[in-house]
Coordinates of C-alpha atoms in Angstrom, one line a residue:
Chain A
M1 CA 0.0 0.0 0.0
R2 CA 1.2 3.4 -0.8
I3 CA 1.8 4.6 2.7
E4 CA 3.9 1.4 3.6
S5 CA 5.8 1.5 0.3
L6 CA 6.8 5.0 0.9
F7 CA 7.9 4.1 4.3
D8 CA 10.1 1.2 3.0
Q9 CA 11.6 2.7 -0.1
Q10 CA 12.5 6.1 1.2
T11 CA 15.4 6.6 3.5
Q12 CA 14.5 10.0 4.7
Q13 CA 17.1 12.4 5.5
I14 CA 15.4 15.2 7.3
K15 CA 16.3 16.5 10.6
I16 CA 13.6 17.9 13.0
A17 CA 14.2 20.9 15.3
V18 CA 12.1 23.1 17.6
D19 CA 12.5 26.9 17.7
C20 CA 10.9 29.0 20.5
I21 CA 9.6 32.5 19.9
I22 CA 9.4 34.0 23.2
F23 CA 7.7 37.3 23.5
G24 CA 8.2 39.3 26.6
F25 CA 6.2 42.4 27.6
N26 CA 8.2 45.1 29.2
N27 CA 8.0 48.8 29.7
N28 CA 4.9 48.8 27.4
R29 CA 6.6 47.2 24.5
L30 CA 6.9 43.9 23.0
E31 CA 10.3 42.1 23.0
C32 CA 11.5 38.9 21.7
L33 CA 14.3 36.6 23.3
L34 CA 17.2 35.8 21.1
I35 CA 20.5 34.0 21.4
H36 CA 23.9 35.0 19.8
R37 CA 25.5 32.3 17.5
E38 CA 29.0 31.7 18.6
A39 CA 29.7 29.2 15.9
E40 CA 29.2 28.6 12.2
P41 CA 27.0 28.6 10.2
Q42 CA 25.9 32.2 10.4
K43 CA 28.3 32.8 13.3
G44 CA 27.7 36.2 14.9
K45 CA 24.0 36.4 13.9
W46 CA 21.2 36.3 16.5
S47 CA 18.7 33.3 16.3
L48 CA 15.7 32.0 18.0
I49 CA 16.0 29.7 21.0
G50 CA 16.2 26.3 19.1
G51 CA 17.6 22.9 18.9
F52 CA 17.0 19.4 17.6
I53 CA 14.7 16.8 18.9
G54 CA 16.0 13.9 20.8
N55 CA 15.2 10.5 19.5
D56 CA 13.2 9.5 22.5
E57 CA 11.9 12.9 23.5
D58 CA 8.3 14.0 23.1
L59 CA 8.0 17.1 20.9
D60 CA 6.7 19.3 23.8
E61 CA 9.4 18.1 26.0
A62 CA 12.0 19.0 23.5
A63 CA 10.6 22.6 23.2
N64 CA 10.8 23.0 27.0
R65 CA 14.3 21.4 27.3
V66 CA 15.8 23.6 24.6
L67 CA 14.2 26.7 26.1
Y68 CA 15.7 25.8 29.6
N69 CA 19.0 24.9 28.3
L70 CA 19.5 27.9 26.2
S71 CA 17.7 30.6 28.3
G72 CA 17.2 29.3 31.7
L73 CA 13.4 29.8 31.5
E74 CA 11.2 27.4 33.1
N75 CA 7.6 26.7 33.4
V76 CA 6.8 28.8 30.5
Y77 CA 3.4 28.0 28.9
M78 CA 4.3 27.6 25.1
E79 CA 1.9 26.9 22.2
Q80 CA 2.8 25.5 18.8
V81 CA 2.6 28.0 16.0
K82 CA 3.5 26.0 12.9
A83 CA 6.0 23.8 11.3
F84 CA 8.5 25.4 8.8
G85 CA 9.4 22.9 6.2
K86 CA 10.8 24.6 2.9
A87 CA 13.2 22.2 1.5
N88 CA 16.1 24.7 1.4
R89 CA 15.6 26.6 4.7
D90 CA 18.7 25.4 6.5
P91 CA 22.1 25.3 4.9
R92 CA 23.3 22.7 7.2
G93 CA 20.9 20.1 5.7
R94 CA 17.2 19.6 5.3
T95 CA 15.5 20.5 8.6
I96 CA 12.0 20.9 9.4
S97 CA 11.4 23.1 12.5
I98 CA 8.2 23.2 14.6
T99 CA 7.9 26.6 16.2
Y100 CA 6.6 27.3 19.8
T101 CA 5.6 30.5 21.3
A102 CA 4.8 32.2 24.5
L103 CA 4.0 35.6 25.7
I104 CA 5.2 36.4 29.2
L105 CA 5.7 39.5 31.5
R106 CA 9.3 40.0 31.5
S107 CA 9.1 41.4 35.0
E108 CA 8.1 37.9 36.3
Y109 CA 11.3 36.3 35.2
D110 CA 14.9 36.4 36.2
D111 CA 16.8 38.8 33.8
D112 CA 20.3 37.8 35.2
K113 CA 19.7 34.1 34.6
I114 CA 18.8 34.9 31.0
K115 CA 21.9 36.9 30.6
D116 CA 24.0 34.1 32.0
H117 CA 22.8 31.9 29.3
G118 CA 23.8 34.3 26.7
A119 CA 20.2 35.1 25.7
K120 CA 18.9 38.7 25.2
W121 CA 15.7 40.6 24.8
F122 CA 15.1 42.7 21.7
P123 CA 12.3 44.9 20.8
V124 CA 10.3 43.2 18.1
N125 CA 10.2 46.5 16.2
D126 CA 14.1 46.7 16.2
L127 CA 15.3 43.1 15.7
P128 CA 19.0 42.4 14.7
E129 CA 19.5 40.3 11.5
L130 CA 18.4 36.8 12.3
A131 CA 19.8 33.5 11.2
F132 CA 18.3 31.2 8.7
D133 CA 14.5 31.9 8.1
H134 CA 13.9 32.9 11.8
I135 CA 12.6 36.3 10.8
D136 CA 9.8 34.4 8.9
M137 CA 9.1 32.5 12.2
V138 CA 9.0 35.6 14.3
E139 CA 6.7 37.4 11.9
A140 CA 4.3 34.5 11.7
A141 CA 4.3 34.3 15.6
I142 CA 3.7 38.1 15.7
I143 CA 0.8 38.1 13.3
R144 CA -0.8 35.3 15.3
L145 CA -0.2 37.1 18.6
R146 CA -1.6 40.3 17.3
R147 CA -4.5 38.7 15.7
R148 CA -5.4 37.0 19.0
V149 CA -4.8 40.1 21.1
R150 CA -7.2 42.0 18.8
N151 CA -9.8 39.3 18.8
T152 CA -9.5 37.7 22.1
P153 CA -8.9 38.9 25.8
I154 CA -5.4 37.1 26.1
A155 CA -3.6 40.3 26.7
L156 CA -5.5 40.9 29.8
N157 CA -3.4 38.3 31.4
L158 CA -0.6 40.7 31.3
I159 CA -2.1 43.4 33.6
P160 CA -3.4 43.4 37.2
E161 CA -7.0 42.0 37.7
K162 CA -8.0 45.6 38.4
F163 CA -6.9 48.1 35.7
T164 CA -7.6 51.5 34.3
I165 CA -8.4 52.3 30.7
P166 CA -5.1 54.1 30.2
Q167 CA -3.2 51.0 31.5
L168 CA -5.2 48.9 29.0
Q169 CA -4.6 51.2 26.2
A170 CA -0.8 51.2 26.9
L171 CA -0.9 47.5 26.9
Y172 CA -2.6 47.3 23.5
E173 CA -0.5 49.9 21.9
G174 CA 2.6 48.2 23.2
I175 CA 1.7 44.7 21.9
L176 CA 0.2 46.1 18.6
D177 CA 3.0 48.6 18.2
E178 CA 0.7 51.3 17.0
P179 CA -0.9 54.4 18.7
L180 CA -4.7 53.9 19.3
D181 CA -7.0 56.9 19.3
K182 CA -8.1 57.4 22.9
R183 CA -11.7 58.2 22.4
N184 CA -12.1 55.3 19.9
F185 CA -10.5 53.0 22.3
R186 CA -12.8 54.0 25.2
R187 CA -15.7 53.6 22.9
K188 CA -14.6 50.1 21.9
I189 CA -14.0 49.1 25.5
A190 CA -17.3 50.5 26.5
Q191 CA -18.9 48.1 23.9
I192 CA -17.3 45.1 25.5
E193 CA -19.6 44.1 28.3
A194 CA -17.2 41.6 29.8
I195 CA -14.9 44.5 30.7
V196 CA -16.7 45.7 33.8
K197 CA -16.3 49.1 35.4
L198 CA -15.8 48.8 39.2
G199 CA -16.9 51.2 41.8
E200 CA -13.2 52.0 42.8
K201 CA -10.9 54.5 41.4
D202 CA -7.1 54.4 41.1
M203 CA -5.8 57.6 42.5
T204 CA -2.1 57.1 41.7
A205 CA -2.0 58.6 38.3
S206 CA -4.0 61.8 38.6
R207 CA -5.8 63.8 41.3
R208 CA -9.1 63.1 39.9
G209 CA -8.3 59.4 39.7
A210 CA -9.2 56.9 37.0
F211 CA -11.9 54.3 37.4
L212 CA -10.7 50.7 37.7
Y213 CA -12.1 47.9 35.5
A214 CA -12.0 44.1 35.6
F215 CA -12.5 41.4 33.0
D216 CA -15.4 39.0 33.6
E217 CA -14.4 35.9 31.7
N218 CA -17.8 34.1 32.2
L219 CA -19.5 37.1 30.7
Y220 CA -17.2 37.1 27.9
N221 CA -17.9 33.5 27.0
N222 CA -21.6 34.3 26.8
T223 CA -21.4 37.4 25.0
Q224 CA -18.9 37.0 22.0
Y225 CA -20.0 38.7 18.9
F226 CA -20.1 35.6 16.7
N227 CA -21.1 32.9 19.3
L228 CA -23.3 30.2 17.7
Chain B
M1 CA 27.6 26.4 21.0
R2 CA 24.8 24.2 22.3
I3 CA 22.7 24.3 19.1
E4 CA 25.6 23.3 16.9
S5 CA 27.0 20.6 19.3
L6 CA 23.4 19.1 19.4
F7 CA 23.5 19.1 15.7
D8 CA 26.9 17.4 15.4
Q9 CA 26.7 14.9 18.2
Q10 CA 23.2 13.5 17.6
T11 CA 22.3 11.3 14.8
Q12 CA 18.6 11.9 14.8
Q13 CA 16.5 8.9 14.0
I14 CA 13.1 10.4 13.5
K15 CA 11.0 10.2 10.5
I16 CA 8.6 12.9 9.5
A17 CA 5.2 12.3 8.0
V18 CA 2.1 14.4 7.1
D19 CA -1.6 13.4 8.0
C20 CA -4.5 15.1 6.3
I21 CA -7.8 15.3 8.1
I22 CA -10.2 16.2 5.3
F23 CA -13.7 17.1 6.5
G24 CA -16.7 16.9 4.1
F25 CA -20.0 18.5 4.6
N26 CA -22.7 16.3 3.1
N27 CA -26.4 15.8 3.6
N28 CA -26.2 18.3 6.7
R29 CA -23.6 16.3 8.4
L30 CA -19.7 16.3 9.0
E31 CA -17.8 13.5 7.4
C32 CA -14.1 12.6 7.4
L33 CA -12.1 11.0 4.6
L34 CA -10.3 7.8 5.5
I35 CA -8.2 5.1 3.7
H36 CA -8.2 1.3 4.4
R37 CA -4.9 -0.1 5.5
E38 CA -4.1 -3.1 3.2
A39 CA -0.9 -3.8 4.9
E40 CA 0.8 -4.1 8.2
P41 CA 1.0 -2.6 10.8
Q42 CA -2.5 -2.2 11.8
K43 CA -3.7 -4.0 8.6
G44 CA -7.5 -3.7 8.0
K45 CA -7.8 -0.6 10.1
W46 CA -8.8 2.7 8.7
S47 CA -6.4 5.7 8.9
L48 CA -5.9 9.3 8.0
I49 CA -4.6 10.1 4.5
G50 CA -0.9 10.2 5.5
G51 CA 2.7 9.6 4.1
F52 CA 6.2 10.5 4.6
I53 CA 7.8 13.8 3.5
G54 CA 10.3 13.6 0.6
N55 CA 13.8 14.7 1.2
D56 CA 13.6 17.5 -1.2
E57 CA 9.9 18.2 -0.9
D58 CA 8.4 21.3 0.8
L59 CA 6.2 20.5 3.7
D60 CA 3.0 21.9 2.1
E61 CA 3.9 20.2 -1.2
A62 CA 4.1 16.9 0.7
A63 CA 0.7 17.3 2.1
N64 CA -0.8 18.1 -1.3
R65 CA 1.1 15.3 -2.8
V66 CA -0.1 12.6 -0.3
L67 CA -3.6 13.9 -0.4
Y68 CA -3.6 13.6 -4.3
N69 CA -1.9 10.2 -4.5
L70 CA -4.2 8.6 -1.9
S71 CA -7.6 10.4 -2.5
G72 CA -7.3 12.0 -6.0
L73 CA -8.2 15.2 -4.3
E74 CA -6.8 18.3 -5.9
N75 CA -6.7 22.0 -5.2
V76 CA -8.0 21.6 -1.6
Y77 CA -6.8 24.5 0.6
M78 CA -5.5 22.8 3.7
E79 CA -4.2 24.6 6.8
Q80 CA -1.7 23.0 9.4
V81 CA -3.3 21.9 12.6
K82 CA -0.4 20.7 14.7
A83 CA 2.6 18.4 14.8
F84 CA 2.1 15.2 16.8
G85 CA 5.4 14.1 18.4
K86 CA 4.9 11.9 21.3
A87 CA 8.0 9.5 21.4
N88 CA 5.9 6.4 21.1
R89 CA 3.2 7.2 18.7
D90 CA 4.2 5.0 16.0
P91 CA 5.0 1.3 16.4
R92 CA 7.2 1.4 13.1
G93 CA 9.5 3.8 14.6
R94 CA 9.9 7.3 16.0
T95 CA 7.8 9.5 13.6
I96 CA 6.6 13.0 14.0
S97 CA 3.5 13.8 12.0
I98 CA 2.3 17.3 10.9
T99 CA -1.3 17.3 10.5
Y100 CA -3.2 19.4 7.9
T101 CA -7.0 19.8 7.7
A102 CA -9.6 21.2 5.3
L103 CA -13.4 21.6 5.3
I104 CA -14.9 20.9 1.8
L105 CA -18.3 20.6 0.4
R106 CA -18.4 16.8 -0.7
S107 CA -20.9 17.7 -3.5
E108 CA -18.0 19.8 -5.2
Y109 CA -15.7 16.8 -5.6
D110 CA -15.8 13.6 -7.6
D111 CA -16.8 10.7 -5.4
D112 CA -16.0 8.1 -8.0
K113 CA -12.4 9.2 -8.1
I114 CA -12.2 9.0 -4.3
K115 CA -13.6 5.5 -4.3
D116 CA -11.2 4.4 -7.1
H117 CA -8.3 5.5 -4.8
G118 CA -9.8 3.3 -1.8
A119 CA -10.6 6.5 0.1
K120 CA -14.1 6.5 1.9
W121 CA -16.1 9.2 3.8
F122 CA -17.3 8.3 7.3
P123 CA -19.6 10.5 9.4
V124 CA -17.4 12.0 12.3
N125 CA -19.8 10.7 14.9
D126 CA -19.5 7.2 13.6
L127 CA -15.8 6.7 12.8
P128 CA -14.4 3.1 12.5
E129 CA -11.5 2.1 14.6
L130 CA -8.6 4.3 13.4
A131 CA -4.8 3.3 13.1
F132 CA -2.1 4.7 15.4
D133 CA -3.0 8.0 17.3
H134 CA -5.1 9.1 14.3
I135 CA -8.2 9.4 16.4
D136 CA -6.4 12.0 18.5
M137 CA -5.6 14.0 15.3
V138 CA -9.2 13.8 14.2
E139 CA -10.4 15.0 17.5
A140 CA -7.9 17.9 17.5
A141 CA -9.0 18.9 14.1
I142 CA -12.7 18.7 15.1
I143 CA -12.2 20.7 18.2
R144 CA -10.4 23.6 16.2
L145 CA -13.0 23.3 13.4
R146 CA -16.0 23.6 15.8
R147 CA -14.2 26.4 17.8
R148 CA -13.8 28.4 14.6
V149 CA -17.4 27.6 13.3
R150 CA -18.7 28.8 16.6
N151 CA -16.6 32.0 16.7
T152 CA -16.0 32.9 13.1
P153 CA -17.9 32.9 9.9
I154 CA -16.0 30.2 8.1
A155 CA -19.2 27.7 7.9
L156 CA -20.8 30.4 5.6
N157 CA -18.4 29.3 2.8
L158 CA -20.4 26.1 2.6
I159 CA -23.8 27.6 1.7
P160 CA -24.9 29.7 -1.1
E161 CA -24.4 33.5 -0.9
K162 CA -28.1 33.9 -0.3
F163 CA -29.4 31.5 2.4
T164 CA -32.4 31.2 4.7
I165 CA -32.2 30.8 8.6
P166 CA -33.3 27.2 8.5
Q167 CA -30.5 26.4 5.9
L168 CA -28.0 28.2 8.2
Q169 CA -29.3 26.3 11.3
A170 CA -29.1 22.9 9.4
L171 CA -25.4 23.8 8.5
Y172 CA -24.4 24.7 12.1
E173 CA -26.3 21.8 13.6
G174 CA -24.6 19.4 11.0
I175 CA -21.0 20.6 11.8
L176 CA -21.5 21.1 15.6
D177 CA -23.3 17.7 15.7
E178 CA -26.0 19.0 18.1
P179 CA -29.4 20.3 17.8
L180 CA -29.8 24.0 18.2
D181 CA -32.9 25.8 19.7
K182 CA -34.7 27.4 16.9
R183 CA -35.8 30.6 18.7
N184 CA -32.3 31.0 20.2
F185 CA -30.5 30.5 16.9
R186 CA -32.7 33.2 15.3
R187 CA -32.1 35.5 18.3
K188 CA -28.3 35.0 18.0
I189 CA -28.4 35.5 14.2
A190 CA -30.3 38.7 14.6
Q191 CA -27.5 40.0 16.8
I192 CA -24.9 39.5 14.1
E193 CA -25.1 42.7 12.0
A194 CA -22.9 41.2 9.4
I195 CA -25.7 38.7 8.5
V196 CA -28.0 41.0 6.5
K197 CA -31.6 40.2 5.7
L198 CA -32.4 40.7 2.2
G199 CA -35.7 41.9 0.6
E200 CA -36.1 38.5 -1.2
K201 CA -37.7 35.3 -0.1
D202 CA -36.9 31.7 -0.9
M203 CA -40.4 30.2 -1.9
T204 CA -39.2 26.6 -2.4
A205 CA -39.4 25.4 1.2
S206 CA -42.8 26.6 2.2
R207 CA -45.8 28.5 0.9
R208 CA -45.2 31.6 3.0
G209 CA -41.5 31.5 2.0
A210 CA -38.5 32.2 4.0
F211 CA -36.5 35.5 4.0
L212 CA -33.1 35.3 2.3
Y213 CA -30.0 36.4 4.3
A214 CA -26.3 37.3 3.0
F215 CA -23.1 37.7 4.9
D216 CA -21.3 41.1 4.7
E217 CA -17.6 40.4 5.2
N218 CA -16.6 44.0 5.5
L219 CA -19.3 44.6 8.1
Y220 CA -18.1 41.6 9.9
N221 CA -14.6 42.8 10.1
N222 CA -15.7 46.1 11.5
T223 CA -18.1 44.8 14.1
Q224 CA -16.4 41.9 15.9
Y225 CA -17.2 41.8 19.6
F226 CA -13.7 41.9 20.8
N227 CA -12.0 44.0 18.1
L228 CA -9.4 46.5 19.5

């Protein structure tokens, strides 16, 4: 049968790697964690946190192991983005790479540990030249992230449970990397029933203070626009 | 450097395959295309349309080639779902499989050609025993499909540009495989501004006729619930 014959005939010469696109939110901007290549090929360039999968290693284990070995980051919840499999994407030989991504608050992780591993955060709108097709991987992950941030509440995981509209706008402007019209943003937020205005105010930013809001996940799940 | 040394040291013994989860909508129900295994291992079981990736073949090319060779299906727009990479998922040896999926209207494709290839459609709620971890692949694709069908307008690609509410409800009930309350469904549709009521009626189903509706994609893009 075709499947079997394919398996028997072909001695496949393809390696499989994982690459991790770790986004960090820091000072109201989006950053990406990179490592410096100390060896050929593409020595001196920066690259994503990646490595090859062990023969007896589950795919997800490999992603977590590689991330830990090369950056010291632990317990980061990563999701698969996609597999990159163009035949000529790696000069070292045919390699298919499965990309994983995560969005974290940089302040929640130990910067020194990351430095000690030779990893470094770069603003996503000012990345150095990347090795291989890693820029394509970063772009695919950014597009996916920004689409999700626009259409789902995931970004709300990055701010305190109680937040002000200016805080929320700074968060969205930082991740989307574009200024948002203040009145338009307030209007859109007002339309989202699941973002609930609280009785309390935050008095730290201004004398008049700014009302605090909270996200009601249950309400969100019941009030999505296209929710059949 | 770690990445390089990993590459040099390790002789990776992992094969890479693609598996295609093709969903067909037919007679108001969701079906999945399978092929019968004529050879060991797991001879006699049904499996997804899958095969190994050629050494010089782009990943997406491999998915299209395998789909065509095993089912005769051409020009099907497939999207990657995810890579399945548990270390012991395939008794023939370590294999990582990258899954692709598509949702098509069965009536738009040549059933005889599919039969000639030994492929067969099965209702997703009545699948035969599947080889390997293919049932996990199907379930992952179904969960993804139903989430998208609930939260996005993709299902509207499967009905005529002008449709009635009963048509739309039958479509959703078929894909979601659950009855939907008629009044509740009409209420939800009425809340979706992008589903526009037309002046015309379809008179084929009843004497009184049923109003026709159309989906306005531009309006949809501007009126999503969570759209910042």
